[in-house]
Coordinates of C-alpha atoms in Angstrom, one line a residue:
Chain A
M1138 CA 3.6 18.2 22.0
R1139 CA 6.6 16.1 22.5
H1140 CA 5.2 13.5 20.0
L1141 CA 5.1 16.4 17.3
L1142 CA 8.4 17.8 18.2
K1143 CA 9.8 14.2 17.8
N1144 CA 8.3 13.8 14.5
L1145 CA 9.3 17.1 13.4
G1146 CA 12.8 16.0 13.8
L1147 CA 12.4 12.8 11.9
Y1148 CA 11.0 14.7 8.9
A1149 CA 13.9 17.1 9.2
L1150 CA 16.2 14.3 9.0
A1151 CA 14.3 12.5 6.4
A1152 CA 14.2 15.7 4.2
W1153 CA 17.9 16.0 4.7
A1154 CA 18.7 12.2 4.0
S1155 CA 16.9 12.6 0.6
L1156 CA 18.7 15.7 -0.2
T1157 CA 22.0 14.1 0.4
L1158 CA 20.9 11.1 -1.4
N1159 CA 20.1 13.2 -4.4
F1160 CA 23.3 14.8 -4.1
L1161 CA 25.5 11.8 -3.7
I1162 CA 24.1 9.3 -6.0
P1163 CA 24.8 10.9 -9.3
R1164 CA 28.4 11.7 -8.0
M1165 CA 29.0 8.0 -6.9
M1166 CA 27.8 6.7 -10.2
P1167 CA 29.4 6.5 -13.7
G1168 CA 27.8 8.7 -16.3
D1169 CA 26.5 12.4 -15.3
P1170 CA 23.5 14.5 -16.8
A1171 CA 26.2 16.6 -18.8
S1172 CA 27.3 13.5 -20.6
A1173 CA 23.9 12.5 -21.1
M1174 CA 22.8 15.8 -22.5
F1175 CA 26.1 15.9 -24.8
A1176 CA 24.9 12.2 -26.0
R1177 CA 21.4 13.7 -26.8
F1178 CA 22.9 16.4 -28.9
A1179 CA 25.5 14.0 -30.5
G1180 CA 27.5 16.1 -32.8
Q1181 CA 26.0 19.4 -32.3
L1182 CA 27.9 20.2 -29.4
Q1183 CA 31.6 21.1 -29.3
P1184 CA 33.4 19.0 -27.0
E1185 CA 34.5 22.3 -25.1
A1186 CA 30.8 22.6 -24.2
I1187 CA 30.6 19.6 -22.1
D1188 CA 32.5 21.6 -19.3
A1189 CA 30.3 24.4 -19.5
L1190 CA 27.3 22.0 -19.2
R1191 CA 28.9 20.2 -16.2
E1192 CA 29.3 23.6 -14.6
A1193 CA 25.7 24.1 -15.4
F1194 CA 24.5 21.0 -13.6
G1195 CA 26.5 21.6 -10.7
F1196 CA 29.2 18.6 -11.9
T1197 CA 32.6 20.8 -11.2
N1198 CA 35.9 19.7 -10.0
E1199 CA 35.6 21.5 -6.8
P1200 CA 35.8 19.4 -3.7
L1201 CA 32.6 17.5 -2.6
L1202 CA 32.1 19.5 0.5
K1203 CA 32.1 22.9 -1.5
Q1204 CA 29.8 21.3 -4.2
Y1205 CA 27.5 19.9 -1.3
L1206 CA 27.2 23.5 0.2
T1207 CA 26.4 25.0 -3.2
Y1208 CA 23.8 22.3 -3.9
G1209 CA 22.5 23.1 -0.3
S1210 CA 22.1 26.6 -1.0
N1211 CA 20.8 26.2 -4.4
I1212 CA 17.9 23.8 -3.0
L1213 CA 17.0 26.6 -0.4
Q1214 CA 16.5 28.9 -3.2
G1215 CA 14.4 26.5 -5.1
N1216 CA 16.9 25.8 -7.6
L1217 CA 17.0 22.4 -8.7
G1218 CA 18.8 22.7 -11.7
L1219 CA 18.5 22.6 -15.5
S1220 CA 16.4 19.7 -17.1
V1221 CA 17.9 17.7 -19.8
A1222 CA 14.7 16.8 -21.8
Y1223 CA 13.1 20.5 -21.7
F1224 CA 16.6 22.4 -21.9
P1225 CA 16.9 25.2 -21.2
A1226 CA 13.9 25.2 -18.8
T1227 CA 14.6 24.6 -15.0
V1228 CA 13.5 21.7 -13.2
T1229 CA 11.6 23.6 -11.0
E1230 CA 9.6 25.3 -13.7
V1231 CA 9.0 21.9 -15.5
I1232 CA 7.8 20.1 -12.0
G1233 CA 5.6 23.3 -11.4
T1234 CA 3.5 22.4 -14.4
G1235 CA 3.1 19.0 -12.9
L1236 CA 2.9 19.2 -9.3
G1237 CA -0.7 20.7 -8.7
W1238 CA -2.1 18.0 -11.0
T1239 CA -0.6 15.1 -9.1
L1240 CA -1.7 16.5 -5.8
L1241 CA -5.2 17.0 -6.9
L1242 CA -5.5 13.6 -8.5
S1243 CA -3.9 11.7 -5.6
G1244 CA -5.4 13.9 -3.1
V1245 CA -9.0 13.4 -4.0
A1246 CA -8.6 9.8 -4.7
V1247 CA -7.0 9.2 -1.2
I1248 CA -9.3 11.2 0.8
I1249 CA -12.6 9.3 -1.1
S1250 CA -11.0 6.0 -0.4
F1251 CA -10.2 6.5 3.1
F1252 CA -13.5 7.7 3.7
V1253 CA -15.4 5.1 1.8
G1254 CA -12.9 2.3 2.7
T1255 CA -13.0 3.3 6.7
L1256 CA -17.0 3.3 6.6
L1257 CA -17.0 -0.1 4.9
G1258 CA -14.8 -1.4 7.5
V1259 CA -16.9 0.0 10.2
I1260 CA -20.0 -1.3 8.8
A1261 CA -18.8 -4.8 7.8
T1262 CA -17.2 -5.4 11.3
W1263 CA -20.5 -4.3 13.0
R1264 CA -22.4 -7.0 11.3
R1265 CA -19.7 -9.9 11.7
G1266 CA -20.2 -12.7 9.4
G1267 CA -23.0 -10.7 7.4
W1268 CA -22.7 -10.7 3.5
L1269 CA -20.8 -7.7 3.7
D1270 CA -18.3 -9.2 6.1
S1271 CA -18.1 -12.4 4.0
T1272 CA -17.8 -11.0 0.4
L1273 CA -16.0 -7.4 0.8
P1274 CA -12.8 -8.4 2.2
P1275 CA -11.5 -11.2 -0.3
L1276 CA -13.1 -9.0 -3.1
L1277 CA -11.4 -6.0 -2.3
S1278 CA -8.0 -7.5 -1.4
F1279 CA -8.0 -9.3 -4.7
L1280 CA -8.7 -6.1 -6.5
G1281 CA -5.9 -4.6 -4.5
A1282 CA -3.4 -7.1 -5.7
F1283 CA -3.7 -5.6 -9.0
P1284 CA -1.1 -3.0 -10.0
Y1285 CA -2.7 0.3 -9.7
F1286 CA -1.5 1.3 -13.4
W1287 CA -3.1 -2.3 -14.7
L1288 CA -6.6 -1.3 -13.4
A1289 CA -6.3 2.2 -14.9
M1290 CA -5.6 0.4 -18.2
M1291 CA -8.4 -1.9 -17.9
L1292 CA -10.4 1.0 -16.9
L1293 CA -9.3 2.9 -19.7
Y1294 CA -10.2 0.2 -22.1
G1295 CA -13.5 -0.8 -20.7
L1296 CA -14.9 2.8 -20.0
G1297 CA -12.8 5.0 -22.1
F1298 CA -11.9 3.0 -25.1
T1299 CA -14.8 0.7 -25.7
L1300 CA -17.7 2.4 -24.3
G1301 CA -16.4 6.3 -24.8
A1302 CA -18.0 7.0 -21.5
F1303 CA -15.0 8.9 -20.3
P1304 CA -12.1 10.9 -21.9
L1305 CA -9.0 8.7 -22.7
R1306 CA -6.3 11.0 -21.8
H1307 CA -4.9 14.7 -20.3
A1308 CA -6.5 16.6 -17.5
Y1309 CA -8.8 18.5 -19.3
S1310 CA -10.2 18.9 -22.9
D1311 CA -7.7 19.9 -25.4
T1312 CA -10.2 22.5 -26.7
L1313 CA -10.6 24.2 -23.4
A1314 CA -7.8 26.8 -21.8
P1315 CA -7.4 26.7 -18.2
E1316 CA -9.5 29.3 -16.4
L1317 CA -12.0 29.3 -13.6
S1318 CA -15.3 28.6 -15.5
G1319 CA -17.9 26.0 -14.8
E1320 CA -17.0 24.4 -18.0
F1321 CA -13.6 24.0 -17.5
L1322 CA -14.0 22.6 -13.8
G1323 CA -16.4 20.1 -15.5
S1324 CA -13.9 18.9 -18.1
V1325 CA -11.4 18.6 -15.0
I1326 CA -13.6 16.3 -13.1
E1327 CA -14.7 14.4 -16.0
H1328 CA -10.8 13.7 -16.8
M1329 CA -10.3 13.0 -13.2
V1330 CA -12.9 10.1 -13.0
L1331 CA -10.9 7.1 -14.4
P1332 CA -7.6 7.7 -13.0
A1333 CA -9.2 8.5 -9.4
T1334 CA -11.3 5.4 -9.6
S1335 CA -8.3 3.0 -10.3
I1336 CA -6.5 4.5 -7.3
V1337 CA -9.6 4.1 -5.1
I1338 CA -10.4 0.4 -6.1
A1339 CA -6.7 -0.6 -5.6
T1340 CA -6.6 1.3 -2.2
L1341 CA -10.1 0.7 -0.7
G1342 CA -9.1 -2.9 0.6
G1343 CA -6.4 -1.6 2.8
W1344 CA -8.4 1.0 4.7
M1345 CA -11.1 -1.5 5.0
L1346 CA -9.1 -4.4 6.3
G1347 CA -7.1 -2.1 8.6
M1348 CA -10.3 -0.6 9.9
R1349 CA -11.8 -4.0 10.5
S1350 CA -9.1 -5.3 12.5
T1351 CA -8.6 -2.5 15.1
M1352 CA -12.5 -2.4 15.1
V1353 CA -12.7 -6.1 16.2
G1354 CA -10.5 -5.4 19.2
V1355 CA -12.4 -2.3 20.0
L1356 CA -15.9 -3.9 20.0
S1357 CA -14.8 -6.3 22.8
E1358 CA -14.1 -3.4 25.3
D1359 CA -16.1 -3.0 28.2
Y1360 CA -17.2 0.6 27.6
I1361 CA -19.1 -0.8 24.3
T1362 CA -20.8 -3.4 26.5
L1363 CA -21.6 -0.6 29.0
A1364 CA -23.1 1.6 25.9
N1365 CA -25.3 -1.3 25.1
A1366 CA -26.4 -1.8 28.5
K1367 CA -27.4 1.8 28.8
G1368 CA -29.5 1.4 25.8
L1369 CA -28.1 3.8 23.4
S1370 CA -28.9 3.7 19.9
Q1371 CA -26.9 1.4 17.6
P1372 CA -25.7 3.9 15.2
R1373 CA -24.6 5.9 18.1
I1374 CA -22.7 3.2 19.6
M1375 CA -21.2 2.3 16.2
F1376 CA -19.7 5.7 15.2
H1377 CA -19.3 7.6 18.4
Y1378 CA -17.9 4.8 20.6
A1379 CA -16.5 2.2 18.3
A1380 CA -15.6 3.8 15.2
R1381 CA -14.1 6.8 16.6
N1382 CA -11.6 4.8 19.0
A1383 CA -10.7 2.5 16.1
L1384 CA -10.2 5.2 13.7
L1385 CA -6.7 6.3 15.2
P1386 CA -4.6 3.7 14.0
N1387 CA -5.9 4.0 10.6
V1388 CA -5.1 7.9 10.5
T1389 CA -1.5 6.9 11.4
G1390 CA -1.6 4.4 8.3
F1391 CA -3.1 7.4 6.2
G1392 CA 0.3 9.3 6.9
M1393 CA 2.4 6.0 5.8
A1394 CA 0.2 5.2 3.2
L1395 CA 0.7 8.7 1.3
G1396 CA 4.1 7.8 -0.1
F1397 CA 2.6 4.5 -1.7
V1398 CA -0.4 6.2 -3.1
L1399 CA 1.6 8.6 -4.6
S1400 CA 3.9 6.2 -6.3
G1401 CA 1.1 4.4 -7.5
S1402 CA -0.7 7.5 -9.0
L1403 CA 2.7 8.3 -10.6
L1404 CA 1.9 5.2 -12.8
T1405 CA -1.5 5.5 -13.1
E1406 CA -0.9 9.1 -14.6
I1407 CA 1.3 7.7 -17.2
V1408 CA -1.5 5.4 -18.6
F1409 CA -3.9 8.2 -19.1
S1410 CA -1.0 10.8 -20.1
Y1411 CA -2.3 12.7 -17.0
P1412 CA 0.2 15.9 -17.0
G1413 CA 1.2 15.3 -13.6
Q1414 CA 4.7 14.2 -11.9
G1415 CA 4.4 10.5 -13.2
Y1416 CA 4.1 12.1 -16.8
L1417 CA 7.1 14.0 -16.1
L1418 CA 8.8 10.9 -14.5
I1419 CA 8.4 9.2 -17.7
Q1420 CA 10.0 11.8 -20.0
A1421 CA 12.6 12.0 -17.7
V1422 CA 13.2 8.3 -17.5
R1423 CA 13.0 8.0 -21.4
N1424 CA 15.2 11.0 -22.0
Q1425 CA 17.8 10.2 -19.1
D1426 CA 16.8 13.4 -17.6
Y1427 CA 18.5 13.0 -14.4
P1428 CA 18.0 16.3 -12.9
L1429 CA 14.2 16.3 -13.7
M1430 CA 14.1 12.7 -11.9
Q1431 CA 15.9 13.9 -8.9
G1432 CA 13.3 16.9 -8.6
I1433 CA 10.5 14.6 -9.1
F1434 CA 12.1 12.5 -6.0
L1435 CA 12.5 15.7 -4.1
T1436 CA 9.2 17.1 -4.4
I1437 CA 7.1 14.2 -3.8
T1438 CA 9.1 13.3 -0.8
M1439 CA 8.6 17.0 0.4
A1440 CA 4.7 16.7 -0.1
V1441 CA 4.8 13.3 1.7
L1442 CA 6.7 14.8 4.7
A1443 CA 4.3 17.6 4.6
A1444 CA 1.1 15.4 4.7
N1445 CA 2.7 13.5 7.7
L1446 CA 3.1 16.6 9.7
L1447 CA -0.5 17.7 8.6
V1448 CA -1.8 13.8 9.9
D1449 CA 0.3 14.3 13.3
I1450 CA -1.5 17.5 13.7
L1451 CA -4.8 16.0 13.0
Y1452 CA -3.8 13.1 15.5
I1453 CA -3.5 15.7 18.4
W1454 CA -6.6 17.0 17.5
L1455 CA -8.3 13.5 17.6
D1456 CA -6.6 11.9 20.4
P1457 CA -6.5 13.7 23.6
R1458 CA -4.1 11.6 25.2
T1459 CA -1.0 12.8 23.0
R1460 CA -1.8 16.7 24.3
A1461 CA -1.8 15.4 27.9
R1462 CA 1.7 14.6 28.0
Chain B
M13 CA -13.3 -28.4 4.0
S14 CA -12.3 -26.8 7.5
V15 CA -14.7 -29.0 9.6
P16 CA -13.5 -32.3 8.5
S17 CA -9.8 -31.5 8.9
G18 CA -10.6 -30.3 12.2
Q19 CA -12.1 -33.5 13.3
A20 CA -9.5 -35.5 11.7
S21 CA -6.9 -33.5 13.9
V22 CA -9.1 -34.2 16.9
A23 CA -9.3 -37.9 15.9
A24 CA -5.5 -38.1 15.5
K25 CA -5.0 -36.8 18.8
A26 CA -6.4 -39.9 20.5
V27 CA -3.9 -42.1 18.7
R28 CA -0.8 -40.1 18.5
R29 CA 0.8 -36.6 18.9
P30 CA -1.6 -34.0 17.1
R31 CA 0.2 -32.2 14.0
S32 CA 0.5 -28.8 15.9
G33 CA 3.1 -27.6 13.6
F34 CA 2.9 -24.3 12.1
I35 CA 2.9 -25.6 8.5
W36 CA 0.1 -28.1 9.2
Q37 CA -2.0 -25.5 11.1
L38 CA -1.7 -23.4 8.1
M39 CA -2.7 -26.0 5.5
G40 CA -5.7 -26.7 7.6
N41 CA -7.0 -22.8 7.2
R42 CA -9.0 -22.9 4.0
K43 CA -7.6 -19.4 3.0
A44 CA -4.1 -20.5 3.5
A45 CA -4.5 -23.7 1.7
V46 CA -5.9 -22.1 -1.6
G47 CA -3.3 -19.5 -1.4
V48 CA -0.7 -21.9 -1.2
V49 CA -1.9 -24.0 -4.3
I50 CA -2.2 -20.9 -6.3
V51 CA 1.2 -19.8 -5.5
L52 CA 2.7 -23.7 -6.2
F53 CA 0.9 -23.3 -9.5
F54 CA 2.7 -20.4 -10.5
V55 CA 6.2 -21.5 -9.4
L56 CA 5.4 -24.7 -11.4
L57 CA 4.5 -22.6 -14.1
G58 CA 7.8 -20.2 -14.0
V59 CA 10.1 -23.4 -13.6
F60 CA 8.6 -25.9 -16.0
G61 CA 6.3 -23.6 -18.4
P62 CA 8.9 -22.2 -20.6
F63 CA 10.3 -25.6 -21.5
I64 CA 6.9 -26.3 -23.0
T65 CA 5.8 -23.0 -24.7
A66 CA 7.5 -21.3 -27.5
D67 CA 10.4 -18.9 -27.8
P68 CA 8.9 -15.8 -26.2
A69 CA 11.5 -13.5 -28.0
A70 CA 10.6 -15.0 -31.5
F71 CA 8.5 -13.2 -33.9
V72 CA 6.0 -15.8 -35.1
S73 CA 3.2 -14.0 -36.7
A74 CA 1.8 -10.6 -37.6
P75 CA 1.4 -8.2 -34.7
H76 CA -1.6 -7.7 -32.5
Q77 CA -3.4 -10.8 -33.8
P78 CA -6.4 -11.7 -31.4
P79 CA -6.6 -15.2 -29.5
S80 CA -6.9 -18.1 -31.9
S81 CA -6.4 -21.9 -31.8
E82 CA -2.8 -21.4 -32.7
Y83 CA -1.8 -18.4 -30.7
L84 CA -4.0 -19.2 -27.7
L85 CA -3.6 -15.7 -26.2
G86 CA -2.8 -14.0 -29.4
T87 CA 0.2 -12.0 -30.4
T88 CA 1.9 -8.8 -29.0
G89 CA 2.7 -5.6 -31.0
Q90 CA 5.7 -7.1 -32.0
G91 CA 4.1 -10.5 -33.4
Q92 CA 5.5 -12.3 -30.5
D93 CA 3.4 -15.2 -28.8
V94 CA 1.7 -13.7 -25.5
L95 CA 1.5 -16.7 -23.9
A96 CA 5.0 -17.8 -24.3
Q97 CA 5.9 -14.2 -23.1
T98 CA 3.5 -14.5 -20.0
V99 CA 4.9 -17.8 -18.9
A100 CA 8.6 -16.6 -19.4
G101 CA 7.8 -13.6 -17.6
A102 CA 6.5 -15.6 -14.6
R103 CA 9.8 -17.2 -14.4
T104 CA 12.1 -14.0 -14.4
S105 CA 9.3 -12.0 -12.3
L106 CA 8.7 -14.7 -9.6
A107 CA 12.3 -15.3 -9.2
V108 CA 13.3 -11.6 -8.4
G109 CA 10.3 -11.4 -6.3
F110 CA 11.0 -14.3 -3.9
L111 CA 14.4 -13.5 -3.8
V112 CA 13.9 -9.8 -2.9
G113 CA 11.1 -11.1 -0.6
L114 CA 13.7 -13.2 1.3
A115 CA 16.5 -10.5 1.3
V116 CA 13.9 -7.8 2.8
M117 CA 12.9 -10.2 5.2
V118 CA 16.2 -11.2 6.4
I119 CA 17.6 -7.7 6.3
G120 CA 14.8 -6.1 8.0
A121 CA 14.5 -9.0 10.7
A122 CA 18.1 -8.7 11.5
I123 CA 18.0 -4.7 11.8
G124 CA 14.7 -4.8 13.7
M125 CA 15.7 -7.8 16.2
V126 CA 19.1 -6.3 17.0
A127 CA 17.6 -2.9 17.4
G128 CA 14.8 -4.5 19.7
F129 CA 17.1 -6.6 21.6
L130 CA 20.2 -4.5 22.2
G131 CA 18.1 -1.4 22.8
G132 CA 20.0 1.7 24.1
W133 CA 21.9 3.9 21.4
V134 CA 22.0 1.3 18.9
D135 CA 18.1 1.0 18.9
S136 CA 17.9 4.7 18.6
V137 CA 20.2 4.9 15.7
L138 CA 18.8 1.9 13.9
S139 CA 15.0 3.2 14.6
L140 CA 15.8 6.4 13.4
L141 CA 17.2 4.9 10.0
T142 CA 14.0 2.5 9.7
N143 CA 11.9 5.5 10.2
V144 CA 13.7 7.7 7.6
F145 CA 13.3 5.0 5.2
L146 CA 9.9 4.1 5.7
I147 CA 8.9 7.8 5.3
I148 CA 10.5 8.2 2.1
P149 CA 8.4 7.3 -0.7
G150 CA 9.8 4.3 -2.4
M151 CA 8.9 4.4 -6.1
P152 CA 10.5 8.0 -7.1
M153 CA 13.4 6.8 -4.8
A154 CA 13.9 3.5 -6.5
V155 CA 13.7 5.7 -9.8
V156 CA 16.7 7.6 -9.0
I157 CA 19.1 5.1 -7.8
A158 CA 18.1 2.6 -10.4
A159 CA 18.3 5.1 -13.2
Y160 CA 22.2 5.5 -12.7
L161 CA 22.9 1.8 -12.5
R162 CA 22.9 -0.6 -15.5
P163 CA 19.6 -1.7 -16.3
G164 CA 18.5 -5.3 -15.7
P165 CA 17.0 -8.0 -12.9
V166 CA 20.1 -7.3 -10.8
T167 CA 19.7 -3.6 -10.6
I168 CA 15.9 -4.0 -10.0
A169 CA 16.3 -6.5 -7.1
L170 CA 18.9 -4.3 -5.4
V171 CA 16.9 -1.0 -5.6
L172 CA 13.8 -2.9 -4.3
I173 CA 15.7 -4.2 -1.3
I174 CA 17.2 -0.8 -0.6
T175 CA 13.6 0.7 -0.5
G176 CA 11.8 -2.3 1.1
W177 CA 13.5 -3.4 4.1
A178 CA 12.3 -0.6 6.6
W179 CA 8.8 -2.0 7.3
N180 CA 9.9 -5.5 8.2
A181 CA 12.4 -3.9 10.7
R182 CA 9.7 -1.9 12.3
V183 CA 7.2 -4.7 12.7
L184 CA 9.9 -7.4 14.0
R185 CA 11.7 -4.8 16.4
S186 CA 8.3 -3.6 18.4
Q187 CA 7.6 -7.6 18.4
V188 CA 11.1 -8.4 20.0
L189 CA 10.4 -5.6 22.5
A190 CA 7.1 -7.1 23.5
L191 CA 8.7 -10.5 23.6
R192 CA 11.8 -9.4 25.6
E193 CA 9.5 -8.4 28.5
K194 CA 7.9 -11.9 28.8
D195 CA 8.6 -14.1 31.6
F196 CA 10.3 -17.2 29.9
V197 CA 12.9 -14.5 28.4
S198 CA 13.6 -13.4 32.0
A199 CA 13.8 -17.1 32.9
A200 CA 16.2 -17.7 30.2
I201 CA 18.5 -15.0 31.3
V202 CA 18.4 -15.8 34.9
S203 CA 19.4 -19.5 34.2
G204 CA 22.3 -18.1 32.5
E205 CA 21.8 -18.8 28.8
G206 CA 23.7 -17.0 26.3
R207 CA 22.8 -13.9 24.4
A208 CA 22.7 -15.8 21.2
R209 CA 20.7 -18.8 22.5
I210 CA 18.2 -16.7 23.9
I211 CA 17.6 -14.8 20.4
F212 CA 17.5 -17.9 18.3
R213 CA 16.0 -20.6 20.7
E214 CA 13.7 -18.4 22.8
I215 CA 12.5 -15.4 21.0
L216 CA 13.1 -16.5 17.3
P217 CA 10.5 -19.6 17.4
N218 CA 7.8 -17.5 19.0
M219 CA 8.1 -14.9 16.0
T220 CA 7.9 -17.7 13.2
S221 CA 4.4 -16.5 11.9
L222 CA 5.5 -12.8 12.0
L223 CA 8.6 -13.8 10.0
M224 CA 6.5 -15.9 7.7
S225 CA 4.0 -12.9 7.2
G226 CA 7.2 -10.4 6.8
F227 CA 8.4 -12.8 4.0
I228 CA 5.1 -12.9 2.2
S229 CA 4.4 -9.3 2.4
A230 CA 7.7 -8.5 1.0
T231 CA 7.5 -10.7 -1.9
V232 CA 4.0 -9.0 -2.8
Y233 CA 5.5 -5.8 -2.6
A234 CA 8.6 -6.9 -4.8
I235 CA 6.5 -8.2 -7.4
G236 CA 4.3 -5.0 -7.5
A237 CA 7.2 -2.8 -7.2
Q238 CA 9.2 -4.8 -9.7
V239 CA 6.5 -4.7 -12.5
G240 CA 6.0 -1.1 -11.9
L241 CA 9.3 0.1 -12.2
E242 CA 9.7 -2.1 -15.3
F243 CA 6.4 -0.6 -16.5
L244 CA 8.0 2.8 -16.4
G245 CA 11.0 1.6 -18.4
I246 CA 13.6 1.5 -15.7
G247 CA 14.3 -2.4 -16.2
D248 CA 16.2 -4.0 -19.0
V249 CA 13.3 -3.8 -21.7
G250 CA 15.3 -6.4 -23.8
V251 CA 14.4 -9.2 -20.9
V252 CA 11.0 -10.7 -20.9
T253 CA 9.2 -10.1 -17.4
W254 CA 5.8 -9.1 -16.6
G255 CA 6.8 -5.7 -15.9
T256 CA 8.6 -5.4 -19.4
N257 CA 5.5 -7.3 -21.1
L258 CA 3.3 -4.4 -19.9
Y259 CA 5.9 -1.9 -21.1
W260 CA 5.8 -3.1 -24.4
A261 CA 2.0 -3.3 -24.6
S262 CA 2.0 0.3 -23.5
N263 CA 4.5 1.4 -25.8
N264 CA 2.7 -0.3 -28.9
A265 CA -0.6 1.5 -27.7
A266 CA -2.0 -2.0 -27.4
L267 CA -5.2 -1.0 -25.7
L268 CA -5.7 2.2 -28.1
T269 CA -6.1 -0.3 -30.8
G270 CA -8.1 -2.7 -28.7
A271 CA -5.5 -5.3 -28.1
W272 CA -6.5 -6.2 -24.8
W273 CA -5.2 -9.6 -24.9
T274 CA -1.6 -8.4 -24.6
V275 CA -2.3 -6.7 -21.4
V276 CA -5.0 -8.9 -19.4
P277 CA -2.8 -12.2 -19.1
T278 CA 0.0 -10.5 -17.3
G279 CA -2.2 -8.3 -14.9
L280 CA -4.2 -11.3 -13.9
C281 CA -1.0 -13.2 -13.2
V282 CA 0.3 -10.6 -11.1
A283 CA -2.9 -10.0 -9.4
L284 CA -3.6 -13.7 -9.0
I285 CA -0.1 -14.5 -7.3
G286 CA -0.4 -11.5 -5.1
F287 CA -3.9 -12.4 -4.0
A288 CA -2.8 -16.0 -3.2
L289 CA 0.1 -14.7 -1.2
V290 CA -2.3 -12.1 0.7
L291 CA -4.6 -15.1 1.3
V292 CA -1.8 -17.1 2.9
N293 CA -1.0 -14.1 4.9
F294 CA -4.7 -13.9 6.0
G295 CA -4.3 -17.4 7.2
I296 CA -1.4 -16.6 9.1
D297 CA -3.1 -13.9 10.9
E298 CA -6.3 -15.9 11.7
I299 CA -3.7 -18.5 13.4
S300 CA -1.9 -16.1 15.3
N301 CA -5.1 -13.7 16.2
P302 CA -8.0 -15.7 16.9
R303 CA -10.2 -12.6 16.9
L304 CA -9.9 -12.1 13.5
R305 CA -11.8 -15.5 12.6
S306 CA -14.8 -14.6 11.2
D307 CA -16.3 -17.9 11.8
P308 CA -19.2 -19.0 9.4
N309 CA -20.1 -21.9 11.7
W310 CA -20.7 -19.5 14.3
S311 CA -22.7 -17.2 12.8
R312 CA -24.9 -20.2 11.0
M313 CA -25.3 -21.5 14.4
L314 CA -26.5 -18.1 16.2
K315 CA -28.9 -17.9 13.2
R316 CA -30.1 -21.7 13.3
N317 CA -31.0 -20.9 17.0
K318 CA -32.5 -17.5 16.3
L319 CA -29.9 -16.1 18.4
E320 CA -28.7 -12.3 18.4
E321 CA -24.9 -12.1 17.8
G322 CA -23.5 -10.8 21.1
L323 CA -21.0 -8.0 21.2
T324 CA -18.1 -9.9 22.4
T325 CA -16.1 -12.0 19.8
P326 CA -16.2 -15.7 19.8
V327 CA -12.7 -16.2 20.8
V328 CA -13.4 -19.7 22.6
R329 CA -14.6 -22.3 19.8
R330 CA -16.9 -25.3 20.1
V331 CA -15.4 -28.5 21.0
G332 CA -14.5 -30.3 17.9
Q333 CA -13.4 -27.5 16.1

């Protein structure tokens, strides 16, 4: 429990740090969203309007501390400001349209990658020096060296464009309206195959190698020898004795890796014009939509923190030692 | 490959002091040697290549021409030579990659070692800072910071250092914590050695492999993240780098017009250099952690003698290897 509380403190601090970073960076740097907005509507806005815009974006002449407090209370109410690119929509509304897709895509990809990679690691280590052990690690680390989005581009070109086996863009067919029907869900899955595959391919090696290096250590433990001496069946030793204990460091890595995967999936989404956070992010970069960029940064950070918290709770369930203290 | 070199070092032992240095051990490892050769190739390509190939920014031909004898890798959507762009991209991307890798390693090492060695409240504060930076996802943070700065390789480098140092700091801190408890450090303290001497002469040499693999993984991270950010359009899209090459390819809808040759060379280069660096890291891991050596000779011997693989790991090696 102490472990969980300590981490909870860390997450709170990380959340506060990213909020503060979000507040400080635009105020420290030259250029602000209001000027960017003003430049976008070059000539269409009266010069007086820029002050009103500043006000709308929270860049007032008040003391910094007061601005900070206003900012804080706005965030707590879920008010992230106005989007420049989608003006007059609020950042919260814009992000709301994309967050679900990102969580779905990267969630599915991470879970598949974690399970398949870990399983491959267990099997490869169990047969040390076998063909699986000698071919997979180099192959997967080679694939892992490609940028996620480049793999996505190749899949898009090979399977999507040349063979026409999978749709090239968007999260579901343009002819369908979102609803809870078999046809719509089928379309969503079909559109998810390529982006998810590219993320899985890029991340599989990490899980496998991580599992392999802890599994190697666990296999030389005395209790494995004992289990063998007792004559337990090999699969039982492999999964219940070895893999279960070797899994723990990988679970910790799971939380840490989510940030990387989410970052990578943002770029993958761009390749497939998948309507998630990544797609919004590139819109924000192109249009210098600072509030939207910051909003995406905040929501992704919060998603990672929440996922880490879940992993911590999972860890307590998996490792009895954390419960004792 | 590994067997003859192993025998050579044994033979050398008879006549003179064996080459036991870390670099020599590394070059004796096949994976690491292959990696080093590939990395050297790219470094030479980046340094000398741009003098040989054409001007990467010049418009030489019609856009999206497939590879031909004149333009070996075809032309981009703006009629530039893909080969020249790839080679010129290698120079900027590798320079930024290695410099950021070095900076990330040095900063991470400094913070991690200070935290681990001093302990107390300094450690608490620095560890907390490290953990906060570790948990905030890097790419979105990099985008937010970079968006306000002037676009260009310097901004990218700066942003990558800010978002990347924490991992090294954590790894090195725990290593220093482990080493600080060792007998030889206690002996050095008892014999009255100064704090700086203990850090630099006693502890640091024991972390060579960790520092090197830290530098290498930081470089891999730097190259990958740099390409990602530039692909997003955060960098200066006028500078030719691997990332901007992909940015323009995507902007000109290269794949949807079938112009795969604008995308494939750059991606392969990024992956090859990343893979080569990872190979070197594997080599370092295998040298410092013998358990990880999946020993092909060992399994061949088992098979030849019709033996079952035991459950213990063959840490002890046969004489002559």
